[in-house]
Coordinates of C-alpha atoms in Angstrom, one line a residue:
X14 CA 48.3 35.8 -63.6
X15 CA 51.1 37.2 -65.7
X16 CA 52.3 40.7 -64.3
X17 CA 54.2 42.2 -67.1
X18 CA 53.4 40.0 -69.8
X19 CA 53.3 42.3 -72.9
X20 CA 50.3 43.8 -74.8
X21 CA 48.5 44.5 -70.9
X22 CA 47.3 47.7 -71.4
X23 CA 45.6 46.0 -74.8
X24 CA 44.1 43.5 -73.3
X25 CA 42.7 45.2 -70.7
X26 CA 40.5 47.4 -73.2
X27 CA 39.4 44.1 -75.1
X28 CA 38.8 42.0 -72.1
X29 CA 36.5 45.7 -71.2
X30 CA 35.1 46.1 -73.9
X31 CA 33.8 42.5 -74.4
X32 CA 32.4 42.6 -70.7
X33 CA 30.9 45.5 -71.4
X34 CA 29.3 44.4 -74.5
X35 CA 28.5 40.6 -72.7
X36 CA 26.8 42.4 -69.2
X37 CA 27.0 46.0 -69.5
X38 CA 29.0 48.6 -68.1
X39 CA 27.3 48.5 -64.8
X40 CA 27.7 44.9 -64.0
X41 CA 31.4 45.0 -64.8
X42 CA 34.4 45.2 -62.0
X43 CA 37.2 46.2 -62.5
X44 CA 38.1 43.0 -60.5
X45 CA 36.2 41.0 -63.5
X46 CA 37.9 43.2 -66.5
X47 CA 42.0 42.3 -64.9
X48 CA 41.2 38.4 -65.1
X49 CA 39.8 38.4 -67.9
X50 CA 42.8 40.3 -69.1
X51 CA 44.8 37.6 -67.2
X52 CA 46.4 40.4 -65.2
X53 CA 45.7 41.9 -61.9
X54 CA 44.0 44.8 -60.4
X55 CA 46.9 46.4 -59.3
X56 CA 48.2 46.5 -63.1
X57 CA 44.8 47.4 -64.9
X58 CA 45.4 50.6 -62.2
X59 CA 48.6 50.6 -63.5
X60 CA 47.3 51.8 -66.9
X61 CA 43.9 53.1 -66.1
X62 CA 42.5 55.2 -63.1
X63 CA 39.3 54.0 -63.4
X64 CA 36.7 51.8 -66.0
X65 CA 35.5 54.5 -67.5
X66 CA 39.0 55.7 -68.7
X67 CA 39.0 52.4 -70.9
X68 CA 37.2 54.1 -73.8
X69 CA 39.2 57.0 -74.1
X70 CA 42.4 54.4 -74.5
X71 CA 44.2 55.6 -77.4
X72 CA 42.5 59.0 -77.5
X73 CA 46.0 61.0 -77.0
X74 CA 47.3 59.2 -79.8
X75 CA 44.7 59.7 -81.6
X76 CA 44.4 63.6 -81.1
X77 CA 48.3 63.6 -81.5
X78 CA 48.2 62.4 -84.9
X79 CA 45.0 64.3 -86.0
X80 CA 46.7 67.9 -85.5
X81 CA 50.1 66.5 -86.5
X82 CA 48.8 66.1 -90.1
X83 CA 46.7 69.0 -89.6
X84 CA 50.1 70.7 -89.1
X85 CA 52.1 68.8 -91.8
X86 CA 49.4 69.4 -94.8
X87 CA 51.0 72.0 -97.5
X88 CA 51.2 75.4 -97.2
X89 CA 47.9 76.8 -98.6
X90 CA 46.0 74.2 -98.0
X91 CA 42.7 74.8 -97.4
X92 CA 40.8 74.3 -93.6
X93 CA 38.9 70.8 -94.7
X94 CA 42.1 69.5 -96.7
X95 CA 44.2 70.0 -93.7
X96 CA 41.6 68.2 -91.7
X97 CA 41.7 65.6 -94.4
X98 CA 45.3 65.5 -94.1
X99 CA 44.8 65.0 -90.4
X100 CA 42.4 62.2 -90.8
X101 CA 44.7 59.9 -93.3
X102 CA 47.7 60.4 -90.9
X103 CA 45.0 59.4 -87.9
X104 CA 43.5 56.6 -90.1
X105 CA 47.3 55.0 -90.5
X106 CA 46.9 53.8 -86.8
X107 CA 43.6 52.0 -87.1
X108 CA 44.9 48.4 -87.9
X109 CA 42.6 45.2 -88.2
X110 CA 42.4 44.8 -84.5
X111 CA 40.8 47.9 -84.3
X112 CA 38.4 46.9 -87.0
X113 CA 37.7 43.8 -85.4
X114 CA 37.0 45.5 -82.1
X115 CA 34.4 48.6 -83.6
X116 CA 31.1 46.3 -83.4
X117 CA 31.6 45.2 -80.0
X118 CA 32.6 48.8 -78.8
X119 CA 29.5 49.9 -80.6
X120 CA 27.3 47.5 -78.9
X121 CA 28.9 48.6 -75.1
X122 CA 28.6 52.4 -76.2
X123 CA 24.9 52.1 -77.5
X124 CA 23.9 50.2 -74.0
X125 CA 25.2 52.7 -71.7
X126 CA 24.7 56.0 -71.1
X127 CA 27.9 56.9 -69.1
X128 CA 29.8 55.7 -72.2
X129 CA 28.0 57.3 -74.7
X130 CA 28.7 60.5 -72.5
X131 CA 32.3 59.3 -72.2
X132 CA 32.3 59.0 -76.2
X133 CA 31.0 62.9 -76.7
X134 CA 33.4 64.2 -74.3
X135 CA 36.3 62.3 -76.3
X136 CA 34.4 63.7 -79.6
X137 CA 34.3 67.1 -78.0
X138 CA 38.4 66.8 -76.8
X139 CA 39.4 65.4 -80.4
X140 CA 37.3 68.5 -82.1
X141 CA 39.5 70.7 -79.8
X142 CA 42.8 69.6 -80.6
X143 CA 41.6 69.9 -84.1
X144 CA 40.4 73.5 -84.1
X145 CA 43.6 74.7 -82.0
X146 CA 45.6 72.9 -85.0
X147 CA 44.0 74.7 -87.5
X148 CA 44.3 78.2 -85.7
X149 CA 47.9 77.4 -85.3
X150 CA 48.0 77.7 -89.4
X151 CA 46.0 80.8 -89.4
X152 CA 42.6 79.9 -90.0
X153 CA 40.0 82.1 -88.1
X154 CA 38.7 80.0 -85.4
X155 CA 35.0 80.5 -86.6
X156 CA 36.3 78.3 -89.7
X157 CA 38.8 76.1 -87.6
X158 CA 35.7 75.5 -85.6
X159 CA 33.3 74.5 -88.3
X160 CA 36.4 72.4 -90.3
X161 CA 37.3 70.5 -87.0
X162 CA 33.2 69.6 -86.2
X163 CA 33.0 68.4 -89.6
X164 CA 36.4 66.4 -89.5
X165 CA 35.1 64.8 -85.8
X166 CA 31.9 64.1 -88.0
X167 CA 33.8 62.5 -90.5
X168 CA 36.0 60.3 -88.8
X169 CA 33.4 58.7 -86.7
X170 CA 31.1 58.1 -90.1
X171 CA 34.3 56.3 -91.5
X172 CA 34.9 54.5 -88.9
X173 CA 31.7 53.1 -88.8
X174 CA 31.4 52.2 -92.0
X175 CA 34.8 51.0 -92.5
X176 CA 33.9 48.6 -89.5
X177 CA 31.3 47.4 -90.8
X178 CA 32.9 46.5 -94.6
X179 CA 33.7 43.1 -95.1
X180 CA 37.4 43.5 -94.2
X181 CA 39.4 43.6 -97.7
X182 CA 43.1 43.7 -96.9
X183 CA 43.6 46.8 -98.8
X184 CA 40.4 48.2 -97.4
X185 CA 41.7 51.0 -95.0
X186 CA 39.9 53.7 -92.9
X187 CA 41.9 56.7 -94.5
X188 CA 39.6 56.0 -98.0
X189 CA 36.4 56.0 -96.0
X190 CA 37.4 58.8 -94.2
X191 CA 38.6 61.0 -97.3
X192 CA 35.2 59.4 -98.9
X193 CA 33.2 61.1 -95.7
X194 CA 34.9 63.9 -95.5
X195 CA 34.2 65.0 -99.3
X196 CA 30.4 64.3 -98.9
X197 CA 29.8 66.4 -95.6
X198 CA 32.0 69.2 -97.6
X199 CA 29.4 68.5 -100.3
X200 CA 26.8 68.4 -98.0
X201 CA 27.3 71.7 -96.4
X202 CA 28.4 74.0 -100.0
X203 CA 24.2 72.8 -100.2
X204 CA 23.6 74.5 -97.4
X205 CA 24.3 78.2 -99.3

C-alpha cells in the first residue's frame, strides 16, 4: 500500500463514500475504507479522526471561502448579494470531481441517518460562518440570520441540481447557485 502517495486524503473520501453508497455506513471499517483507498489505517487517521468526519471533508474550505466573498462583495451591497457573492467564490472550488461524486454522496447521505445528521450539523456550521460574515459588515444579525439560512438553502439546491445536469463543460455551480439564490429571494418578497 502506498504511504504518501499523493491525492490520500482524496481518495479516502471517494473510496468512503463509494462504500458507503455500495453497503452502508454501518457495514463500513475504517479498515475497509484505507484499502480501498490503497493506503493504510494509520494514514486514513492521519487525515481523519473518525468515519464520520469523512463528510465534513472540505467543509473548512468551504466555510472559508463562503465568508471570504461575503467579506469581499462591494461596499453597499445588500445582505443576499453578499451571500451571492459568497456562493460564486464557494462555487469556484466545486470542480468535475465533485460533480461526479454528488449522486453517490447522495445515495450514502439518504441511507443513513448518522450522515444525514452529520450533513445538518455541517449545514448548521456553514450557516454560522455565514451570518457571523454578514454581521461583520453591519447587517443586524436578525437579517444576517435569515440571508445566511437562505444562502445554506441555496447552495445545497444548486448543488443538487447542478449534479444532476448533464455535465456541459461551461456548466458551473456558481450559475445554479446565483439561479437559486434569486428564486428563494423571489420566493420569500411573496411571503409579504
Amino acid at each position: 500500500m502506498a504511504r504518501w502517495e499523493p491525492g490520500a486524503r482524496d481518495r479516502l473520501v471517494v473510496a468512503a463514500i463509494d462504500l458507503f453508497a455500495e453497503q452502508g455506513y454501518d457495514d463500513t471499517t475504517v479498515a475497509q475504507i484505507a484499502q480501498r483507498a490503497g493506503v493504510t489505517k494509520s494514514t486514513f487517521f492521519r487525515y481523519f479522526p473518525d468515519k464520520r468526519d469523512l463528510l465534513a471533508a472540505g467543509q473548512e474550505t468551504l466555510s472559508t471561502l463562503l465568508t471570504a466573498g461575503i467579506a469581499e462583495a462591494p461596499e453597499g451591497a445588500s445582505p443576499l448579494d453578499a451571500v451571492a457573492a459568497g456562493l460564486v467564490r464557494a462555487a469556484g472550488m466545486m470542480g468535475p470531481d465533485k460533480r461526479e461524486l454528488a449522486p453517490r454522496l447522495k445515495a450514502a447521505i439518504a441511507a443513513s441517518a448518522e450522515l444525514q445528521e452529520r450533513n445538518a450539523l455541517k449545514n448548521a456550521t456553514l450557516g454560522a460562518a455565514m451570518a457571523a460574515a454578514l454581521v461583520a459588515r453591519g447587517i443586524p444579525e436578525p437579517t444576517s440570520a435569515l440571508a445566511a439560512e437562505l444562502g445554506v438553502l441555496a447552495f445545497g439546491r444548486a448543488y443538487a441540481a447542478w449534479s444532476q445536469a448533464d455535465g456541459v463543460a461551461e456548466d458551473d455551480l456558481a450559475g445554479y447557485a446565483l439561479a437559486a439564490l434569486a428564486e428563494l429571494r423571489a420566493a420569500s418578497a411573496s411571503l409579504g
